[in-house]
Tab-separated table of N, CA and C in Angstrom:
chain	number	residue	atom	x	y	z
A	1	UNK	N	-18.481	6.885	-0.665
A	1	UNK	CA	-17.828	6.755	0.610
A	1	UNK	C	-17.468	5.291	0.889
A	2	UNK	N	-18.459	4.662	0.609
A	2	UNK	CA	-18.020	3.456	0.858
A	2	UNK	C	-16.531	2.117	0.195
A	3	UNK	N	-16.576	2.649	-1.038
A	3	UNK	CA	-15.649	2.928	-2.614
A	3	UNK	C	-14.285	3.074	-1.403
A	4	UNK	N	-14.525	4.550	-1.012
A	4	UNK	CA	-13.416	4.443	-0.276
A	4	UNK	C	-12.469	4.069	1.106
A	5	UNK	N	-13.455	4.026	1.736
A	5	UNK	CA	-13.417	3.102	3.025
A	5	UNK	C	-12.819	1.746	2.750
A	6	UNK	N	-13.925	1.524	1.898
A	6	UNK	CA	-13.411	-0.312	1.354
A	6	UNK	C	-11.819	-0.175	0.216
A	7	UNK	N	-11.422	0.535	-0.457
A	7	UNK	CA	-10.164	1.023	-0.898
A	7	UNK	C	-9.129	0.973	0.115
A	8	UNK	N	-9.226	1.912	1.080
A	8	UNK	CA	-7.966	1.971	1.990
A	8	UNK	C	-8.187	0.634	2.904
A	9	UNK	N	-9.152	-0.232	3.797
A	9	UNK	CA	-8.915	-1.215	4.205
A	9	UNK	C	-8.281	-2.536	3.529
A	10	UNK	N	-8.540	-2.665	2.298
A	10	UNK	CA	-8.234	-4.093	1.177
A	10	UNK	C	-6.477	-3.360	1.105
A	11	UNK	N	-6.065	-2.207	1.117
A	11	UNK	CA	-4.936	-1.642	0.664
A	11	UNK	C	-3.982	-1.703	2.125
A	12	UNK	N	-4.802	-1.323	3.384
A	12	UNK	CA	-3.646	-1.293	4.100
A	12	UNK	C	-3.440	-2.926	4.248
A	13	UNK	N	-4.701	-3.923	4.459
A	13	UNK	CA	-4.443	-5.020	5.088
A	13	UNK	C	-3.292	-5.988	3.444
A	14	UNK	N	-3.628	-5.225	2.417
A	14	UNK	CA	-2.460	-6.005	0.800
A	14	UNK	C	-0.772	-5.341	1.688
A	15	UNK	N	-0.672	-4.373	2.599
A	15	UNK	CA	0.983	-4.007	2.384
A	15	UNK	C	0.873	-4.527	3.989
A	16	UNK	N	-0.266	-5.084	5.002
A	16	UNK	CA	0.293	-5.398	6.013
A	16	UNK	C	0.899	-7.355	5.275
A	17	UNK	N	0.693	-7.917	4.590
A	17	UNK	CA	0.589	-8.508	3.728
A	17	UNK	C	2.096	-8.647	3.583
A	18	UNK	N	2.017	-7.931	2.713
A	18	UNK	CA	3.709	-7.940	2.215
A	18	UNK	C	4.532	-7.588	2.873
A	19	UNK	N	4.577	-6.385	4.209
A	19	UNK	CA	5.429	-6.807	5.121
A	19	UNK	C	5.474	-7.473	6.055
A	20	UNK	N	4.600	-8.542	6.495
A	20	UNK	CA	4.700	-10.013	6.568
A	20	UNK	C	5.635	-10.774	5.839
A	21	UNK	N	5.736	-10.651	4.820
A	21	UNK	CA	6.981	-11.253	4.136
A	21	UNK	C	7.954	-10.685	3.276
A	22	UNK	N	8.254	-9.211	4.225
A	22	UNK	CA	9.815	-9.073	4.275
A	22	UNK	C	9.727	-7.891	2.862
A	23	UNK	N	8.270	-7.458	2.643
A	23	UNK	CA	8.363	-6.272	1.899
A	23	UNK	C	7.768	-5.354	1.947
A	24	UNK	N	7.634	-4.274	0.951
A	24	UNK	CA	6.608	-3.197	1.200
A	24	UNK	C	5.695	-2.927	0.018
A	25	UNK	N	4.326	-2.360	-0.367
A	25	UNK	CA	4.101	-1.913	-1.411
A	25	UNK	C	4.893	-1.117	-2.691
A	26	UNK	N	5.804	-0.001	-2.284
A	26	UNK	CA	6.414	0.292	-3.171
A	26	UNK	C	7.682	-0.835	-3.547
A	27	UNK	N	8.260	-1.166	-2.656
A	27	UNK	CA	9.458	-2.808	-3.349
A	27	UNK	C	8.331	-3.723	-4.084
A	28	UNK	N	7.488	-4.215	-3.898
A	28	UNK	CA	6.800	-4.775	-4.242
A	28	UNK	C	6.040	-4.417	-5.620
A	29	UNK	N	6.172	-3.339	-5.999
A	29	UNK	CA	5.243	-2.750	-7.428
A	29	UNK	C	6.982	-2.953	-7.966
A	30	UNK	N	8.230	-2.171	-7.440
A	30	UNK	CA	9.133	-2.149	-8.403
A	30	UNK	C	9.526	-2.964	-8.879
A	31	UNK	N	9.933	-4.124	-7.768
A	31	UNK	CA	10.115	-5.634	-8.224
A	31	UNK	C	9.178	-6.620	-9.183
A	32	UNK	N	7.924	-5.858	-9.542
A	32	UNK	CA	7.145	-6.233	-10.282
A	32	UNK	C	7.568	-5.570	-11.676
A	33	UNK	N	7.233	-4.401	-11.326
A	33	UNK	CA	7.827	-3.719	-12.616
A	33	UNK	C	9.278	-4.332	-13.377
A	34	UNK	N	10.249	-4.088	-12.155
A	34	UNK	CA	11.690	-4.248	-12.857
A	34	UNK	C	11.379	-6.238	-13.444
A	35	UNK	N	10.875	-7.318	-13.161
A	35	UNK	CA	10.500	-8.320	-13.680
A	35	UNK	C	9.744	-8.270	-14.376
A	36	UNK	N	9.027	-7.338	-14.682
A	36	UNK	CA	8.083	-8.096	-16.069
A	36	UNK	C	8.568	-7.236	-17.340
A	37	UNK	N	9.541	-6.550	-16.870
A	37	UNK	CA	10.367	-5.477	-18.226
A	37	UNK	C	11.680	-5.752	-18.045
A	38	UNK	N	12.466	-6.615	-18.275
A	38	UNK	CA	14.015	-6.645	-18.045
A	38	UNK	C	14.734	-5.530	-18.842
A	39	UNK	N	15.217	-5.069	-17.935
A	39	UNK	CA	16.164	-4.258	-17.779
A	39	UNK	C	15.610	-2.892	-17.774
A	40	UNK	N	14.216	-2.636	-17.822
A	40	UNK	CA	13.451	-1.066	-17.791
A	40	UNK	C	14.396	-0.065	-16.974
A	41	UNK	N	14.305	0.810	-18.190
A	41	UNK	CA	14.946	2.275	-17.394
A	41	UNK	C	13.951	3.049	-16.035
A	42	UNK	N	14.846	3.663	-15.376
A	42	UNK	CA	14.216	4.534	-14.544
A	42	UNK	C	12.719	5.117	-15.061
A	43	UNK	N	12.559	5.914	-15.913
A	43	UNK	CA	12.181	6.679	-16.174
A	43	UNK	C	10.417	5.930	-16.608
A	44	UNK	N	10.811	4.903	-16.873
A	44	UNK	CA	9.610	3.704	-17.620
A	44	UNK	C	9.279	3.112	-16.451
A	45	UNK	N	9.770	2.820	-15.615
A	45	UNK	CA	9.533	2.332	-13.802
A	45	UNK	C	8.760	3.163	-13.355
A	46	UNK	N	9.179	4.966	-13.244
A	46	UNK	CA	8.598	5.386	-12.519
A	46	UNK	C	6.973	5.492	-13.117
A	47	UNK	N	6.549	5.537	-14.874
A	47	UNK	CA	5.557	5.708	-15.510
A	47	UNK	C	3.918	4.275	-15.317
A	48	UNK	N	5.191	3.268	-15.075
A	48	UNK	CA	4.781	1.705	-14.801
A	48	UNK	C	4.165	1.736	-13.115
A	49	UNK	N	4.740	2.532	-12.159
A	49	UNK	CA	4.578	1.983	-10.626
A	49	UNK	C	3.549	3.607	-10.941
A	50	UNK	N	3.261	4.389	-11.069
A	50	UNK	CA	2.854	5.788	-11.250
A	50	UNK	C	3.445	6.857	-9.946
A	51	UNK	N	4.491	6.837	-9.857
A	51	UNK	CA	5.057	7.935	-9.051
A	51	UNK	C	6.082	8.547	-9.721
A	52	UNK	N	6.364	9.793	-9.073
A	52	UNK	CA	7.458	10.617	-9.978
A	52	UNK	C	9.023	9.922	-9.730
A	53	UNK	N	9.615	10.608	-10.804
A	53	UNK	CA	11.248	10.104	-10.731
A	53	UNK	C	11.933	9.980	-9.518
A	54	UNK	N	11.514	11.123	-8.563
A	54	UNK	CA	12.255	11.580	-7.486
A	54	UNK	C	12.031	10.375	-6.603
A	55	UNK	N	10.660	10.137	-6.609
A	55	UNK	CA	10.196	8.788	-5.199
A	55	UNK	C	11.309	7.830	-5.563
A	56	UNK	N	10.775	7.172	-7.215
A	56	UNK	CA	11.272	5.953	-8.083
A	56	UNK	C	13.022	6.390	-7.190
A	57	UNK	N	14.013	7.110	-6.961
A	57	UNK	CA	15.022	7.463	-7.105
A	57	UNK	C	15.741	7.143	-5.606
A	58	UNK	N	14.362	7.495	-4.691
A	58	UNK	CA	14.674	7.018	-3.398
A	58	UNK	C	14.434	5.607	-2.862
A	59	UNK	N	13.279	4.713	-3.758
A	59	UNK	CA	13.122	3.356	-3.154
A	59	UNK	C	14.586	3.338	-4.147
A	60	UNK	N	14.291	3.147	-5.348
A	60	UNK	CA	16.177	2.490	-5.985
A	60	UNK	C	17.051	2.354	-5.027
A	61	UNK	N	17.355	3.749	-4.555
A	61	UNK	CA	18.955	3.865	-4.104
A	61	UNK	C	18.839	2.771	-2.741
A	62	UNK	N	17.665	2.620	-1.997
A	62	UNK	CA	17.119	1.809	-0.713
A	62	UNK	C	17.397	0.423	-0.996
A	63	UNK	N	16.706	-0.037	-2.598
A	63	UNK	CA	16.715	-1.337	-2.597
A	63	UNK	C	18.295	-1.490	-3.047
A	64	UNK	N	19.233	-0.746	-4.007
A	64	UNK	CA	20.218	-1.276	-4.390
A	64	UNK	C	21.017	-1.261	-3.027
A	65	UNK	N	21.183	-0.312	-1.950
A	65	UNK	CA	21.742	-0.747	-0.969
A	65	UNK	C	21.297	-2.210	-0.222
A	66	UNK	N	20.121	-2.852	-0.516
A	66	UNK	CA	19.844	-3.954	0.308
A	66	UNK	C	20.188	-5.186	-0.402
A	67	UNK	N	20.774	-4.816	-1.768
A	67	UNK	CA	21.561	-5.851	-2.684
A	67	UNK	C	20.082	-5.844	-3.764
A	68	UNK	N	19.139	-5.603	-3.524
A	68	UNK	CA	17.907	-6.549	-4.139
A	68	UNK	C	17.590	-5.499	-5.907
A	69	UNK	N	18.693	-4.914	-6.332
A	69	UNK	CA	18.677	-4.488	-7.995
A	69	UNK	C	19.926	-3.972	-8.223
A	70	UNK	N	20.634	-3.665	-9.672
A	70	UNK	CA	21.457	-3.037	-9.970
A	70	UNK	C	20.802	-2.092	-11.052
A	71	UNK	N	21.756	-1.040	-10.953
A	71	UNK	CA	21.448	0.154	-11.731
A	71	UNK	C	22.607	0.119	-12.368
A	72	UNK	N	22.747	0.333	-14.220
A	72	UNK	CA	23.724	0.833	-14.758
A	72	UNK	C	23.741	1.453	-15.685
A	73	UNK	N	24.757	2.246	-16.425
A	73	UNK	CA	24.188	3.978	-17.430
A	73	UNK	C	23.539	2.631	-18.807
A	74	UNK	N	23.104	3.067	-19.484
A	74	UNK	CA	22.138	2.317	-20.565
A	74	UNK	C	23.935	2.776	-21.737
A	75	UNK	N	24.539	1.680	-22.584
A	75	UNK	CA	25.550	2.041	-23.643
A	75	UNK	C	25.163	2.790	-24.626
A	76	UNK	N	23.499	3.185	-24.773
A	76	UNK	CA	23.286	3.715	-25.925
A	76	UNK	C	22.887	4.975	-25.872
A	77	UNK	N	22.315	5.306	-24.653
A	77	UNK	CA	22.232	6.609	-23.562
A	77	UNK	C	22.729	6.637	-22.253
A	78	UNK	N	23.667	7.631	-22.022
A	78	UNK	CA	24.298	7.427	-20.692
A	78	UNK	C	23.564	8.010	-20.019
A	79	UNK	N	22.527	8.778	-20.116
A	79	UNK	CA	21.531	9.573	-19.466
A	79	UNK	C	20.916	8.741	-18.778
A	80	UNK	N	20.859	7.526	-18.987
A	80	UNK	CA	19.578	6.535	-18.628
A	80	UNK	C	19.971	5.509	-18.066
A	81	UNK	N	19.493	5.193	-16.711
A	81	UNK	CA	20.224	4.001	-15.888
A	81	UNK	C	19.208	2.761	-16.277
A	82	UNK	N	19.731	1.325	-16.377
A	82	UNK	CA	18.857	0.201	-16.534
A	82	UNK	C	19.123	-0.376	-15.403
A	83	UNK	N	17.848	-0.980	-14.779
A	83	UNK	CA	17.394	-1.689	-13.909
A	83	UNK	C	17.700	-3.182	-13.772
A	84	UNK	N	18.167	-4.073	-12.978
A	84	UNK	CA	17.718	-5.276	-13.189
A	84	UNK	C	17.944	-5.759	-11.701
A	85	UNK	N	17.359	-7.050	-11.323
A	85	UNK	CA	17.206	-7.589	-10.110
A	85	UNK	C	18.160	-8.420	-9.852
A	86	UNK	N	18.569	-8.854	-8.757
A	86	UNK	CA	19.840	-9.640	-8.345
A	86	UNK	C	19.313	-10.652	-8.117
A	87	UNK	N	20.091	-11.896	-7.673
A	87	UNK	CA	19.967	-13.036	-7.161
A	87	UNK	C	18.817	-12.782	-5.653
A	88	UNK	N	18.983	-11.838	-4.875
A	88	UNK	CA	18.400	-11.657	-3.706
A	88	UNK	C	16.697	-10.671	-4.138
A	89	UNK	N	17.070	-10.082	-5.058
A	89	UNK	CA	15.655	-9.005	-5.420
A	89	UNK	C	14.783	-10.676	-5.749
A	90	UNK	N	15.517	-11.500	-6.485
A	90	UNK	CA	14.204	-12.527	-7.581
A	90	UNK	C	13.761	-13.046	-6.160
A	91	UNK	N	14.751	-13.453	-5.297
A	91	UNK	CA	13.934	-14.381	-4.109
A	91	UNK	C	12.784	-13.334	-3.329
A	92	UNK	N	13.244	-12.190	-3.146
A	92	UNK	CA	11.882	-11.495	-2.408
A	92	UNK	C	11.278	-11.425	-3.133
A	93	UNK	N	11.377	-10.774	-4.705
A	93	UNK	CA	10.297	-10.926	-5.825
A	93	UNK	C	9.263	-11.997	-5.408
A	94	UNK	N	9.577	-13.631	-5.531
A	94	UNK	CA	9.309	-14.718	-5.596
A	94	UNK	C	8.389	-14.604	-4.136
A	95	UNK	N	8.971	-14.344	-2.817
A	95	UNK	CA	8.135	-14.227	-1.455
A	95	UNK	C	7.198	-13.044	-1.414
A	96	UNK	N	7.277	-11.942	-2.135
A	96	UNK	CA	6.105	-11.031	-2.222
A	96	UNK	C	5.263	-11.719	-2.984
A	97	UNK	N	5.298	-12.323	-4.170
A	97	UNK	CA	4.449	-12.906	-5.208
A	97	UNK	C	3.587	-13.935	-5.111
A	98	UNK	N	4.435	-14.761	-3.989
A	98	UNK	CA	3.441	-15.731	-3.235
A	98	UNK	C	2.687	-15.005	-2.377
A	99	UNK	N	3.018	-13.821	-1.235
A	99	UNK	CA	2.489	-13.172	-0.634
A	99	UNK	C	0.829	-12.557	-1.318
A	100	UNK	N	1.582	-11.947	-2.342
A	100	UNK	CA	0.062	-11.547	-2.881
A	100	UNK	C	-0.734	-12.164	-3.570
A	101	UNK	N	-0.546	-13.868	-4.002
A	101	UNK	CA	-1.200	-14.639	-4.721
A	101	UNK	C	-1.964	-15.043	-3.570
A	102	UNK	N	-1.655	-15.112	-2.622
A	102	UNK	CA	-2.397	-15.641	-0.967
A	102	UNK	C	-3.496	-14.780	-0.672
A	103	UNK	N	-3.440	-13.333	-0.688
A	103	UNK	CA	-3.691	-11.969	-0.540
A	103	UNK	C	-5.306	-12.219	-1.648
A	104	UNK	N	-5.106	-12.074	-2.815
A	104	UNK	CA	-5.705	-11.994	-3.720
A	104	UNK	C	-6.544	-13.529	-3.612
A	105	UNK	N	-6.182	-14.591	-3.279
A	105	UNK	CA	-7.216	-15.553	-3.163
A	105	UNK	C	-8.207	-15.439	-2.008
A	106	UNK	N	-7.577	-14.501	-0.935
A	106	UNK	CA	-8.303	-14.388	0.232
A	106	UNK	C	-9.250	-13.305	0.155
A	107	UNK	N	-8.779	-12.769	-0.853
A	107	UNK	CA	-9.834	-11.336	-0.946
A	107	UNK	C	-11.144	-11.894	-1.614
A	108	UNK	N	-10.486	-12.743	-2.984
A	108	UNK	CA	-11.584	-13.075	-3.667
A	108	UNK	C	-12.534	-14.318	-3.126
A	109	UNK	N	-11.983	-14.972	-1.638
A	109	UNK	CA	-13.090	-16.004	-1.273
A	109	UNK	C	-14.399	-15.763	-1.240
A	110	UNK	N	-15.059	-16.998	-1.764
A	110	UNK	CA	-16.697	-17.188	-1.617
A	110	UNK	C	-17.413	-15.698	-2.762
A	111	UNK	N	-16.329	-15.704	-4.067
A	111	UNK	CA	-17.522	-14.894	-4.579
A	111	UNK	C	-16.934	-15.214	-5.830
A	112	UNK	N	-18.110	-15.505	-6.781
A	112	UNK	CA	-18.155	-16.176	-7.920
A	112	UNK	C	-17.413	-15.222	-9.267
A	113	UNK	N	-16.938	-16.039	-10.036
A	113	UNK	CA	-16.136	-15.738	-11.278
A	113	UNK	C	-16.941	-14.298	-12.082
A	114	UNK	N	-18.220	-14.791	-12.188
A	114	UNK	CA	-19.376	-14.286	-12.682
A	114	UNK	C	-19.434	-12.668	-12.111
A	115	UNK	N	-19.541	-13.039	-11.146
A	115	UNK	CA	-19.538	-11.557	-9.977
A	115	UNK	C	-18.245	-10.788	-10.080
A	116	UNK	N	-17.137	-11.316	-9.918
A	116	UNK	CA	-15.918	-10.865	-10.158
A	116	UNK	C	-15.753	-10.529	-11.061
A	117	UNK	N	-16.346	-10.771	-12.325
A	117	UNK	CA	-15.788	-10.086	-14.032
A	117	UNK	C	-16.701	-8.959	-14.125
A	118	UNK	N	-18.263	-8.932	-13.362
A	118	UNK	CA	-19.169	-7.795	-13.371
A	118	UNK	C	-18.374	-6.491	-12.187
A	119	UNK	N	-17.621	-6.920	-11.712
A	119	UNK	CA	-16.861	-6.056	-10.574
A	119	UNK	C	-15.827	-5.522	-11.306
A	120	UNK	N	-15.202	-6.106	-12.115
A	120	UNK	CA	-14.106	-5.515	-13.026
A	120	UNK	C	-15.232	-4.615	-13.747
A	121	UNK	N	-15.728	-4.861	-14.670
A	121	UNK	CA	-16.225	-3.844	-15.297
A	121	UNK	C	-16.907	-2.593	-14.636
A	122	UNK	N	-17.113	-2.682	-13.197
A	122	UNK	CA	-18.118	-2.144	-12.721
A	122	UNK	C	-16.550	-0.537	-12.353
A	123	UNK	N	-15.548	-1.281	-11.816
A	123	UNK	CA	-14.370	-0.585	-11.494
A	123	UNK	C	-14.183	0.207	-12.245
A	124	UNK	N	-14.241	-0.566	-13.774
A	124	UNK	CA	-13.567	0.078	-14.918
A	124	UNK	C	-14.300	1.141	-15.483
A	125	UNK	N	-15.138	1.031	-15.482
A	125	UNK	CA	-16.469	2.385	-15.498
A	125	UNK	C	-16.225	3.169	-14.644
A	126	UNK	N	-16.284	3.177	-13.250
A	126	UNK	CA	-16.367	4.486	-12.448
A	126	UNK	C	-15.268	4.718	-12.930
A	127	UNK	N	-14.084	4.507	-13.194
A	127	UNK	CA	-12.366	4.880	-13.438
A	127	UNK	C	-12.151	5.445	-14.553
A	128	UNK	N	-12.835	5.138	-15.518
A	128	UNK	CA	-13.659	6.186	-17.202
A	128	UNK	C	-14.306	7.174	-16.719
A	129	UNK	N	-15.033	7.369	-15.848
A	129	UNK	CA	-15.460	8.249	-15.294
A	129	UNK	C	-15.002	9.249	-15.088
A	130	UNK	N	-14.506	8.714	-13.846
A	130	UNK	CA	-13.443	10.467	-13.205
A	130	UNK	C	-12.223	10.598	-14.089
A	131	UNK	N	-11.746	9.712	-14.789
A	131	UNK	CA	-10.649	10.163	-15.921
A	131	UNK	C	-11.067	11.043	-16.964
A	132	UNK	N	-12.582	11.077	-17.156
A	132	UNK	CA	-12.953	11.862	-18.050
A	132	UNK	C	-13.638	14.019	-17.646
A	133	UNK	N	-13.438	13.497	-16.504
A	133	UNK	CA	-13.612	14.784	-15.791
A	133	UNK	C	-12.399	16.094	-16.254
């Protein structure tokens, strides 16, 4: 219970966070995604952020109307649209990224490296866990 209590508070106060600066959790995972894979298809976005095509299909069409990605058919499959970020996606990219580098130092204040790598593992276990269910 507590696992989850403490889950949804660190989570709502990470997207009150980012829309503080002008984004949301899902822009914020895609713009991650679509930057650290240039030019990733749809289909690898939606596998990367973990939601289905259909969601992936509705932030797209949201962000390409706000200028911040382009979508175009892939030349080698027309089936397949490629992703990439505009001049305006890299700058919010860039203001979410500071956003959550702020986020993530504030979470991790006053607790040691040591503690923090036993917390990763500690995550990564319960998460072997119920994956193995």
């Amino acid at each position: 219970m507590n696992l989850a209590r403490t889950s949804k508070v660190v989570a709502q106060a990470f997207d009150a966070a980012l829309v503080e600066a002008g984004g949301t959790l899902p822009v914020w995972l895609t713009l991650l995604s679509v930057k650290s894979k240039e030019l990733a298809n749809q289909r690898e976005l939606a596998g990367m952020i973990g939601i289905q095509g259909a969601t992936l299909t509705h932030h797209l069409n949201a962000m390409e109307a706000q200028g911040l990605l382009t979508r175009r058919r892939d030349p080698e499959n027309r089936r397949v649209h490629q992703v990439a970020l505009t001049e305006a996606g890299e700058a919010l990219f860039e203001r979410l990224r500071m956003a959550a580098l702020a986020f993530d130092k504030r979470l991790r204040a006053g607790l040691p490296d040591e503690r923090l790598e036993e917390f990763a593992e500690m995550l990564a276990a319960l998460r072997a866990n119920v994956e193995g269910i």
